[in-house]
PDB file of C-alpha atoms in Angstrom:
ATOM      1  CA  MET A   1     -25.033  10.579 -13.144  1.00 40.00           C
ATOM      2  CA  ALA A   2     -23.407   9.780 -16.495  1.00 42.00           C
ATOM      3  CA  LEU A   3     -21.041  12.877 -16.875  1.00 39.00           C
ATOM      4  CA  ILE A   4     -20.109  12.540 -13.459  1.00 40.00           C
ATOM      5  CA  LEU A   5     -19.156   8.429 -13.824  1.00 42.00           C
ATOM      6  CA  SER A   6     -17.057   9.254 -16.720  1.00 48.00           C
ATOM      7  CA  ARG A   7     -15.365  12.025 -15.125  1.00 48.00           C
ATOM      8  CA  ARG A   8     -14.628   9.674 -12.111  1.00 50.00           C
ATOM      9  CA  LEU A   9     -13.458   6.478 -14.153  1.00 51.00           C
ATOM     10  CA  GLY A  10     -11.431   8.835 -16.184  1.00 55.00           C
ATOM     11  CA  ALA A  11      -9.928  10.198 -13.023  1.00 53.00           C
ATOM     12  CA  LEU A  12      -9.049   7.078 -11.685  1.00 53.00           C
ATOM     13  CA  ARG A  13      -8.051   5.816 -14.233  1.00 51.00           C
ATOM     14  CA  ASN A  14      -5.204   8.386 -15.046  1.00 52.00           C
ATOM     15  CA  ILE A  15      -4.177   7.758 -11.217  1.00 49.00           C
ATOM     16  CA  MET A  16      -3.519   4.057 -11.717  1.00 52.00           C
ATOM     17  CA  THR A  17      -1.132   4.598 -13.922  1.00 46.00           C
ATOM     18  CA  GLN A  18       0.495   7.474 -12.420  1.00 46.00           C
ATOM     19  CA  MET A  19       0.371   5.139  -9.111  1.00 45.00           C
ATOM     20  CA  LYS A  20       2.017   2.194 -11.126  1.00 48.00           C
ATOM     21  CA  THR A  21       4.617   3.825 -13.240  1.00 45.00           C
ATOM     22  CA  ILE A  22       8.355   2.649 -12.275  1.00 44.00           C
ATOM     23  CA  GLN A  23      10.760   4.640 -10.358  1.00 46.00           C
ATOM     24  CA  PRO A  24      14.130   4.561 -10.683  1.00 48.00           C
ATOM     25  CA  TYR A  25      16.366   5.113  -7.950  1.00 50.00           C
ATOM     26  CA  CYS A  26      19.604   5.304  -6.355  1.00 49.00           C
ATOM     27  CA  SER A  27      22.196   1.745  -7.104  1.00 51.00           C
ATOM     28  CA  SER A  28      23.085   1.858  -3.062  1.00 87.00           C
ATOM     29  CA  VAL A  29      19.776  -0.281  -2.955  1.00 89.00           C
ATOM     30  CA  THR A  30      20.937  -4.324  -2.071  1.00 94.00           C
ATOM     31  CA  ALA A  31      17.819  -6.822  -2.858  1.00 96.00           C
ATOM     32  CA  GLY A  32      17.496 -10.743  -1.757  1.00 97.00           C
ATOM     33  CA  ARG A  33      15.150 -13.292  -1.422  1.00 98.00           C
ATOM     34  CA  GLN A  34      14.574 -14.917   2.080  1.00 98.00           C
ATOM     35  CA  HIS A  35      12.152 -18.020   2.856  1.00 98.00           C
ATOM     36  CA  ILE A  36       8.998 -17.048   4.148  1.00 98.00           C
ATOM     37  CA  ASN A  37       6.010 -19.186   5.274  1.00 98.00           C
ATOM     38  CA  GLY A  38       6.601 -21.648   2.546  1.00 98.00           C
ATOM     39  CA  ILE A  39       7.132 -19.199  -0.456  1.00 98.00           C
ATOM     40  CA  GLN A  40      10.351 -17.535  -1.739  1.00 98.00           C
ATOM     41  CA  LEU A  41      10.103 -13.366  -0.765  1.00 98.00           C
ATOM     42  CA  TYR A  42      11.785 -11.082  -2.516  1.00 98.00           C
ATOM     43  CA  TYR A  43      13.137  -7.706  -0.399  1.00 98.00           C
ATOM     44  CA  GLU A  44      15.007  -4.508  -0.912  1.00 98.00           C
ATOM     45  CA  LYS A  45      17.026  -2.647   1.452  1.00 98.00           C
ATOM     46  CA  THR A  46      19.275   0.326   1.667  1.00 97.00           C
ATOM     47  CA  GLY A  47      20.664   2.847   4.346  1.00 97.00           C
ATOM     48  CA  ILE A  48      22.765   2.241   7.727  1.00 96.00           C
ATOM     49  CA  GLY A  49      20.952   3.527  10.044  1.00 97.00           C
ATOM     50  CA  LYS A  50      19.299   2.157  13.494  1.00 97.00           C
ATOM     51  CA  HIS A  51      15.536   2.265  12.785  1.00 98.00           C
ATOM     52  CA  ALA A  52      14.375   0.031  10.781  1.00 98.00           C
ATOM     53  CA  VAL A  53      11.368   0.796   8.400  1.00 98.00           C
ATOM     54  CA  LEU A  54       9.211  -1.845   6.620  1.00 98.00           C
ATOM     55  CA  LEU A  55       7.693   0.009   2.795  1.00 98.00           C
ATOM     56  CA  ILE A  56       4.525  -2.516   2.461  1.00 98.00           C
ATOM     57  CA  PRO A  57       3.469  -1.788  -1.794  1.00 98.00           C
ATOM     58  CA  GLY A  58      -0.888  -1.266  -2.223  1.00 97.00           C
ATOM     59  CA  ALA A  59      -2.671  -3.770  -5.028  1.00 96.00           C
ATOM     60  CA  LEU A  60      -0.238  -5.887  -7.727  1.00 96.00           C
ATOM     61  CA  GLY A  61       2.759  -3.438  -6.166  1.00 94.00           C
ATOM     62  CA  SER A  62       5.946  -4.394  -5.733  1.00 96.00           C
ATOM     63  CA  THR A  63       9.054  -1.982  -4.311  1.00 95.00           C
ATOM     64  CA  LEU A  64      10.442  -0.777  -8.492  1.00 91.00           C
ATOM     65  CA  THR A  65       6.434   0.260  -8.909  1.00 91.00           C
ATOM     66  CA  ASP A  66       6.182   1.939  -5.766  1.00 95.00           C
ATOM     67  CA  PHE A  67       8.884   2.900  -3.618  1.00 97.00           C
ATOM     68  CA  GLY A  68      12.072   4.366  -5.894  1.00 95.00           C
ATOM     69  CA  PRO A  69      11.605   7.760  -4.538  1.00 96.00           C
ATOM     70  CA  GLN A  70      12.000   6.763  -1.158  1.00 97.00           C
ATOM     71  CA  LEU A  71      14.629   4.575  -1.627  1.00 96.00           C
ATOM     72  CA  LYS A  72      16.443   6.674  -3.412  1.00 95.00           C
ATOM     73  CA  SER A  73      15.794  10.251  -0.906  1.00 96.00           C
ATOM     74  CA  LEU A  74      14.678   8.720   2.397  1.00 97.00           C
ATOM     75  CA  ASN A  75      17.578   9.913   5.196  1.00 97.00           C
ATOM     76  CA  LYS A  76      20.197   6.836   4.609  1.00 96.00           C
ATOM     77  CA  GLU A  77      22.209   7.169   7.629  1.00 97.00           C
ATOM     78  CA  MET A  78      19.009   7.460   9.660  1.00 97.00           C
ATOM     79  CA  PHE A  79      16.729   4.478   8.540  1.00 98.00           C
ATOM     80  CA  THR A  80      17.544   1.270   7.280  1.00 98.00           C
ATOM     81  CA  ILE A  81      14.676   0.916   4.545  1.00 98.00           C
ATOM     82  CA  VAL A  82      13.446  -2.400   3.421  1.00 98.00           C
ATOM     83  CA  GLY A  83      10.952  -3.120   0.554  1.00 98.00           C
ATOM     84  CA  LEU A  84       9.348  -5.064  -0.148  1.00 97.00           C
ATOM     85  CA  ASP A  85       7.179  -7.346  -2.876  1.00 98.00           C
ATOM     86  CA  PRO A  86       4.142  -9.179  -1.270  1.00 98.00           C
ATOM     87  CA  ARG A  87       3.376 -12.960  -2.412  1.00 98.00           C
ATOM     88  CA  GLY A  88       2.047 -13.193  -5.610  1.00 98.00           C
ATOM     89  CA  TYR A  89       3.352  -9.644  -6.112  1.00 98.00           C
ATOM     90  CA  GLY A  90       6.150  -8.276  -8.207  1.00 97.00           C
ATOM     91  CA  ARG A  91       9.362 -10.618  -7.852  1.00 97.00           C
ATOM     92  CA  SER A  92       7.913 -12.507  -5.408  1.00 98.00           C
ATOM     93  CA  ARG A  93       6.616 -14.924  -7.888  1.00 97.00           C
ATOM     94  CA  PRO A  94       5.615 -18.040  -7.699  1.00 96.00           C
ATOM     95  CA  PRO A  95       2.829 -18.522  -6.219  1.00 97.00           C
ATOM     96  CA  GLU A  96       0.314 -17.208  -7.983  1.00 96.00           C
ATOM     97  CA  ARG A  97      -1.473 -14.381  -6.176  1.00 97.00           C
ATOM     98  CA  ASP A  98      -4.767 -14.872  -5.338  1.00 98.00           C
ATOM     99  CA  PHE A  99      -7.227 -13.085  -2.438  1.00 98.00           C
ATOM    100  CA  PRO A 100      -8.641 -15.149   0.367  1.00 98.00           C
ATOM    101  CA  LEU A 101     -10.341 -13.138   2.738  1.00 97.00           C
ATOM    102  CA  ASP A 102      -8.060 -13.527   5.066  1.00 98.00           C
ATOM    103  CA  PHE A 103      -5.111 -12.003   2.851  1.00 98.00           C
ATOM    104  CA  PHE A 104      -4.343  -9.022   4.682  1.00 98.00           C
ATOM    105  CA  GLU A 105      -3.680 -11.237   8.076  1.00 98.00           C
ATOM    106  CA  ARG A 106      -1.267 -13.272   5.617  1.00 98.00           C
ATOM    107  CA  ASP A 107       0.602 -10.302   3.928  1.00 98.00           C
ATOM    108  CA  ALA A 108       0.999  -8.598   7.303  1.00 98.00           C
ATOM    109  CA  LYS A 109       2.493 -12.231   8.335  1.00 98.00           C
ATOM    110  CA  ASP A 110       4.400 -12.462   5.448  1.00 98.00           C
ATOM    111  CA  ALA A 111       5.473  -9.042   6.620  1.00 98.00           C
ATOM    112  CA  VAL A 112       6.822  -9.362  10.127  1.00 98.00           C
ATOM    113  CA  ASP A 113       8.378 -12.691   8.995  1.00 98.00           C
ATOM    114  CA  LEU A 114      11.001 -11.223   6.629  1.00 98.00           C
ATOM    115  CA  MET A 115      11.388  -8.669   9.340  1.00 98.00           C
ATOM    116  CA  LYS A 116      12.759 -11.244  11.759  1.00 98.00           C
ATOM    117  CA  ALA A 117      14.428 -12.915   9.555  1.00 98.00           C
ATOM    118  CA  LEU A 118      16.159 -10.141   8.496  1.00 98.00           C
ATOM    119  CA  GLY A 119      17.249  -9.548  12.205  1.00 97.00           C
ATOM    120  CA  PHE A 120      15.479  -6.431  12.957  1.00 97.00           C
ATOM    121  CA  GLY A 121      13.441  -7.039  16.333  1.00 92.00           C
ATOM    122  CA  ARG A 122      11.808  -3.406  15.916  1.00 97.00           C
ATOM    123  CA  PHE A 123      10.852  -1.117  12.945  1.00 98.00           C
ATOM    124  CA  SER A 124       8.721   1.190  11.816  1.00 98.00           C
ATOM    125  CA  LEU A 125       5.689   1.107   8.650  1.00 98.00           C
ATOM    126  CA  LEU A 126       5.127   3.181   5.858  1.00 98.00           C
ATOM    127  CA  GLY A 127       2.076   1.498   4.226  1.00 98.00           C
ATOM    128  CA  TRP A 128       0.184   2.635   1.021  1.00 98.00           C
ATOM    129  CA  SER A 129      -3.737   1.558  -0.461  1.00 98.00           C
ATOM    130  CA  ASP A 130      -3.612  -2.221   0.348  1.00 98.00           C
ATOM    131  CA  GLY A 131      -0.461  -2.013   2.015  1.00 98.00           C
ATOM    132  CA  GLY A 132      -1.337   0.105   4.501  1.00 98.00           C
ATOM    133  CA  ILE A 133      -4.551  -2.451   5.659  1.00 98.00           C
ATOM    134  CA  THR A 134      -1.114  -4.368   5.941  1.00 98.00           C
ATOM    135  CA  GLY A 135       0.572  -1.766   8.452  1.00 98.00           C
ATOM    136  CA  LEU A 136      -2.668  -1.205  10.108  1.00 98.00           C
ATOM    137  CA  VAL A 137      -3.288  -5.704  10.648  1.00 98.00           C
ATOM    138  CA  VAL A 138       0.538  -5.963  11.574  1.00 98.00           C
ATOM    139  CA  ALA A 139       0.857  -2.428  14.166  1.00 98.00           C
ATOM    140  CA  ALA A 140      -2.556  -4.279  16.077  1.00 98.00           C
ATOM    141  CA  ARG A 141      -1.334  -8.360  16.403  1.00 98.00           C
ATOM    142  CA  ASN A 142       2.072  -7.033  17.448  1.00 98.00           C
ATOM    143  CA  PRO A 143       2.123  -4.350  19.136  1.00 97.00           C
ATOM    144  CA  GLU A 144       5.501  -4.736  20.491  1.00 97.00           C
ATOM    145  CA  LEU A 145       7.528  -4.923  17.294  1.00 98.00           C
ATOM    146  CA  ILE A 146       6.878  -1.676  16.052  1.00 98.00           C
ATOM    147  CA  HIS A 147       8.037   1.743  16.541  1.00 98.00           C
ATOM    148  CA  LYS A 148       5.747   4.211  14.193  1.00 98.00           C
ATOM    149  CA  MET A 149       3.383   3.607  11.635  1.00 99.00           C
ATOM    150  CA  VAL A 150       2.485   6.169   8.170  1.00 99.00           C
ATOM    151  CA  VAL A 151      -0.268   5.068   5.884  1.00 99.00           C
ATOM    152  CA  TRP A 152      -1.979   6.761   3.132  1.00 98.00           C
ATOM    153  CA  GLY A 153      -4.867   5.537   0.487  1.00 98.00           C
ATOM    154  CA  SER A 154      -5.801   2.748   3.263  1.00 98.00           C
ATOM    155  CA  ASN A 155      -9.127   2.098   4.665  1.00 98.00           C
ATOM    156  CA  ALA A 156     -10.491   0.065   7.492  1.00 98.00           C
ATOM    157  CA  HIS A 157     -14.133  -1.093   5.739  1.00 98.00           C
ATOM    158  CA  VAL A 158     -15.118  -1.767   2.141  1.00 98.00           C
ATOM    159  CA  SER A 159     -18.646   0.999   1.511  1.00 98.00           C
ATOM    160  CA  GLN A 160     -20.634   1.173  -1.137  1.00 97.00           C
ATOM    161  CA  GLN A 161     -19.085   3.948  -2.764  1.00 97.00           C
ATOM    162  CA  ASP A 162     -15.531   2.266  -2.619  1.00 98.00           C
ATOM    163  CA  LEU A 163     -17.626  -0.612  -4.724  1.00 97.00           C
ATOM    164  CA  SER A 164     -18.522   1.419  -7.178  1.00 97.00           C
ATOM    165  CA  ILE A 165     -14.745   2.904  -7.490  1.00 96.00           C
ATOM    166  CA  TYR A 166     -13.275  -0.674  -7.913  1.00 96.00           C
ATOM    167  CA  HIS A 167     -15.361  -1.507 -10.224  1.00 93.00           C
ATOM    168  CA  ALA A 168     -14.804   1.512 -12.227  1.00 93.00           C
ATOM    169  CA  ILE A 169     -11.440  -0.183 -13.102  1.00 93.00           C
ATOM    170  CA  SER A 170     -12.122  -3.521 -12.656  1.00 95.00           C
ATOM    171  CA  ASP A 171     -11.674  -3.709 -16.818  1.00 95.00           C
ATOM    172  CA  VAL A 172      -8.206  -3.410 -17.640  1.00 94.00           C
ATOM    173  CA  SER A 173      -8.826  -3.468 -21.276  1.00 92.00           C
ATOM    174  CA  GLN A 174     -11.017  -0.352 -20.978  1.00 91.00           C
ATOM    175  CA  TRP A 175      -7.949   1.517 -20.162  1.00 87.00           C
ATOM    176  CA  SER A 176      -5.061   2.815 -22.466  1.00 85.00           C
ATOM    177  CA  ALA A 177      -1.528   0.861 -23.884  1.00 89.00           C
ATOM    178  CA  ARG A 178      -0.051   3.239 -22.114  1.00 82.00           C
ATOM    179  CA  MET A 179      -2.022   2.866 -18.880  1.00 81.00           C
ATOM    180  CA  ARG A 180      -1.485  -0.910 -19.090  1.00 89.00           C
ATOM    181  CA  LYS A 181       2.127  -0.534 -19.400  1.00 88.00           C
ATOM    182  CA  PRO A 182       3.459  -0.224 -16.648  1.00 85.00           C
ATOM    183  CA  MET A 183       1.597  -3.889 -14.956  1.00 92.00           C
ATOM    184  CA  GLU A 184       1.955  -5.578 -18.117  1.00 95.00           C
ATOM    185  CA  ASP A 185       5.864  -5.054 -17.954  1.00 94.00           C
ATOM    186  CA  MET A 186       5.409  -6.606 -14.647  1.00 94.00           C
ATOM    187  CA  TYR A 187       2.871  -9.981 -15.141  1.00 96.00           C
ATOM    188  CA  GLY A 188       2.340  -9.813 -18.649  1.00 96.00           C
ATOM    189  CA  ALA A 189      -0.049  -9.018 -20.823  1.00 94.00           C
ATOM    190  CA  GLU A 190      -2.317 -11.719 -20.750  1.00 94.00           C
ATOM    191  CA  VAL A 191      -1.837 -11.909 -16.615  1.00 95.00           C
ATOM    192  CA  PHE A 192      -2.337  -8.563 -15.634  1.00 96.00           C
ATOM    193  CA  PRO A 193      -5.752  -8.849 -16.798  1.00 96.00           C
ATOM    194  CA  LYS A 194      -6.621 -11.953 -14.620  1.00 96.00           C
ATOM    195  CA  ILE A 195      -4.516 -10.921 -11.486  1.00 97.00           C
ATOM    196  CA  TRP A 196      -6.336  -7.103 -11.379  1.00 97.00           C
ATOM    197  CA  LYS A 197      -9.611  -8.693 -11.697  1.00 96.00           C
ATOM    198  CA  ALA A 198      -8.986 -11.145  -8.520  1.00 97.00           C
ATOM    199  CA  TRP A 199      -8.276  -8.603  -6.797  1.00 98.00           C
ATOM    200  CA  VAL A 200     -11.534  -6.925  -7.318  1.00 97.00           C
ATOM    201  CA  ASP A 201     -13.281  -9.361  -6.533  1.00 97.00           C
ATOM    202  CA  GLY A 202     -10.859 -10.195  -3.195  1.00 98.00           C
ATOM    203  CA  ILE A 203     -10.864  -6.621  -2.117  1.00 98.00           C
ATOM    204  CA  SER A 204     -15.103  -6.747  -2.828  1.00 98.00           C
ATOM    205  CA  GLN A 205     -15.704  -9.273  -0.907  1.00 98.00           C
ATOM    206  CA  PHE A 206     -15.428  -7.567   2.450  1.00 98.00           C
ATOM    207  CA  ALA A 207     -18.792  -5.760   1.454  1.00 97.00           C
ATOM    208  CA  HIS A 208     -20.479  -8.926   2.242  1.00 96.00           C
ATOM    209  CA  ARG A 209     -18.870  -8.507   6.445  1.00 97.00           C
ATOM    210  CA  PRO A 210     -20.947  -6.833   9.268  1.00 97.00           C
ATOM    211  CA  GLU A 211     -19.717  -2.925   8.726  1.00 97.00           C
ATOM    212  CA  GLY A 212     -17.846  -3.788   5.610  1.00 98.00           C
ATOM    213  CA  SER A 213     -14.900  -4.496   7.493  1.00 98.00           C
ATOM    214  CA  ILE A 214     -11.511  -5.743   6.877  1.00 98.00           C
ATOM    215  CA  CYS A 215      -9.834  -4.681   9.767  1.00 98.00           C
ATOM    216  CA  LYS A 216     -12.555  -1.734  11.818  1.00 98.00           C
ATOM    217  CA  GLU A 217     -12.169  -4.085  14.805  1.00 98.00           C
ATOM    218  CA  LEU A 218      -8.494  -4.392  15.578  1.00 98.00           C
ATOM    219  CA  LEU A 219      -8.021  -0.853  15.088  1.00 98.00           C
ATOM    220  CA  PRO A 220      -8.355  -0.377  19.462  1.00 98.00           C
ATOM    221  CA  GLN A 221      -5.444  -2.460  20.288  1.00 98.00           C
ATOM    222  CA  ILE A 222      -3.337   0.218  17.722  1.00 98.00           C
ATOM    223  CA  CYS A 223      -0.836   1.545  20.171  1.00 98.00           C
ATOM    224  CA  CYS A 224       2.150   2.950  18.360  1.00 98.00           C
ATOM    225  CA  PRO A 225       2.361   6.814  16.924  1.00 98.00           C
ATOM    226  CA  THR A 226       0.263   6.453  13.991  1.00 98.00           C
ATOM    227  CA  LEU A 227       0.270   9.297  10.951  1.00 99.00           C
ATOM    228  CA  ILE A 228      -2.557   9.399   8.448  1.00 98.00           C
ATOM    229  CA  ILE A 229      -1.501  10.885   5.433  1.00 98.00           C
ATOM    230  CA  HIS A 230      -4.420  11.907   2.825  1.00 98.00           C
ATOM    231  CA  GLY A 231      -4.596  13.272  -0.527  1.00 98.00           C
ATOM    232  CA  GLU A 232      -7.538  15.770  -0.690  1.00 98.00           C
ATOM    233  CA  LYS A 233      -8.423  15.022  -4.085  1.00 97.00           C
ATOM    234  CA  ASP A 234      -7.691  11.049  -4.287  1.00 97.00           C
ATOM    235  CA  PRO A 235     -10.631   9.810  -6.474  1.00 94.00           C
ATOM    236  CA  MET A 236      -9.757   6.150  -5.015  1.00 95.00           C
ATOM    237  CA  LEU A 237     -10.289   6.751  -2.117  1.00 98.00           C
ATOM    238  CA  PRO A 238     -13.075   9.032   0.000  1.00 98.00           C
ATOM    239  CA  SER A 239     -12.152  11.281   2.171  1.00 98.00           C
ATOM    240  CA  PHE A 240     -14.257   9.598   4.919  1.00 98.00           C
ATOM    241  CA  HIS A 241     -12.089   6.827   5.604  1.00 98.00           C
ATOM    242  CA  PRO A 242      -9.377   8.853   7.018  1.00 98.00           C
ATOM    243  CA  GLN A 243     -11.750  10.399   9.329  1.00 98.00           C
ATOM    244  CA  TYR A 244     -11.904   6.935  10.798  1.00 98.00           C
ATOM    245  CA  LEU A 245      -8.917   5.611  11.622  1.00 98.00           C
ATOM    246  CA  LEU A 246      -8.125   9.451  12.721  1.00 98.00           C
ATOM    247  CA  LYS A 247     -11.383   8.785  15.026  1.00 98.00           C
ATOM    248  CA  HIS A 248     -10.279   5.338  15.865  1.00 98.00           C
ATOM    249  CA  ILE A 249      -6.527   4.669  16.587  1.00 98.00           C
ATOM    250  CA  LYS A 250      -5.770   6.659  19.918  1.00 97.00           C
ATOM    251  CA  GLY A 251      -3.344   8.926  19.458  1.00 95.00           C
ATOM    252  CA  SER A 252      -3.170   9.160  15.921  1.00 98.00           C
ATOM    253  CA  SER A 253      -2.741  12.359  13.614  1.00 98.00           C
ATOM    254  CA  LEU A 254      -4.112  13.237  10.310  1.00 98.00           C
ATOM    255  CA  HIS A 255      -1.707  15.169   7.308  1.00 98.00           C
ATOM    256  CA  VAL A 256      -3.815  16.168   4.382  1.00 98.00           C
ATOM    257  CA  ILE A 257      -1.963  17.268   1.318  1.00 98.00           C
ATOM    258  CA  PRO A 258      -4.525  19.605  -0.677  1.00 98.00           C
ATOM    259  CA  GLU A 259      -3.094  18.644  -4.277  1.00 98.00           C
ATOM    260  CA  GLY A 260      -2.496  15.211  -3.391  1.00 98.00           C
ATOM    261  CA  LYS A 261      -4.212  12.035  -5.061  1.00 96.00           C
ATOM    262  CA  HIS A 262      -3.768   8.444  -3.960  1.00 95.00           C
ATOM    263  CA  ASN A 263      -0.329   8.380  -5.341  1.00 94.00           C
ATOM    264  CA  LEU A 264       0.920  11.667  -3.159  1.00 98.00           C
ATOM    265  CA  HIS A 265       4.323   9.539  -1.919  1.00 98.00           C
ATOM    266  CA  LEU A 266       5.107   9.771  -6.168  1.00 96.00           C
ATOM    267  CA  ARG A 267       3.887  13.068  -7.115  1.00 96.00           C
ATOM    268  CA  PHE A 268       4.685  15.061  -4.189  1.00 98.00           C
ATOM    269  CA  ALA A 269       7.896  13.047  -2.709  1.00 98.00           C
ATOM    270  CA  ALA A 270      10.158  15.152  -1.129  1.00 98.00           C
ATOM    271  CA  GLU A 271       7.409  16.887   0.515  1.00 98.00           C
ATOM    272  CA  PHE A 272       5.766  13.318   1.578  1.00 98.00           C
ATOM    273  CA  ASN A 273       9.822  11.998   2.632  1.00 98.00           C
ATOM    274  CA  LYS A 274       9.804  15.066   4.834  1.00 98.00           C
ATOM    275  CA  ILE A 275       7.372  14.826   6.712  1.00 98.00           C
ATOM    276  CA  VAL A 276       7.584  11.331   6.900  1.00 98.00           C
ATOM    277  CA  GLN A 277      10.875  11.727   8.520  1.00 98.00           C
ATOM    278  CA  ASP A 278       9.902  13.951  10.707  1.00 98.00           C
ATOM    279  CA  PHE A 279       7.080  12.145  12.054  1.00 98.00           C
ATOM    280  CA  LEU A 280       9.524   8.944  12.425  1.00 98.00           C
ATOM    281  CA  THR A 281      12.417  10.561  14.020  1.00 97.00           C
ATOM    282  CA  GLU A 282      10.515  13.581  16.506  1.00 92.00           C
TER     283      GLU A 282
END
């Protein structure tokens, strides 16, 4: 058992490094800030297409760390692509990030209000990990606004197995300097461990809710076409999570990438982008 846990921890640390590696992207991306719900929310935008697409990053993530290949390579003629830094993350600071029990609902409201402020009455969503959870809430709460949705690395509840995974990577002092560097570059060596520990505590609190629900009760309210993508080798997301989403989101579909891990949209960017573009335009 100790050997299995050690191997799992090593795999998780490796994924955390890879998934937060800063990705360069093209200079056609423009940046800005909008005053949204009492804060200055940072966003980046590219493309001139009529189909607006919102990118929502994962835990502690930003457009810079999480979506370089998508901002660079998704079709700029078909889509107008917007990436946001959620409040307290990346360049949407201040405020300091916190994790009340409704933080996904809060992030969802920020995302919708940002798109409205930018003039988009209807849009599609791409959500990774925590960003996918936020996307699920957005789609359930605002069915009239969402055209299509793609989520990957996301869960609607927290199980005991998930708790073990979260706590295995909670102490960043156990990570190598190379693994810590991207987040230390973004947040600083003193602040990053505090935010990461707060995230672990924040996501873990859902385990105390009935059935560990984050947003299970909202899934039947989602009516937009939904594509769930899963990396078969994802050490951070047990396969029962995408299966649960598939079962409870009406009309959804599941695409499995056999060699994919948690950062499949970075590791297999060309394949991922093609899957997404085909889905959004079909």
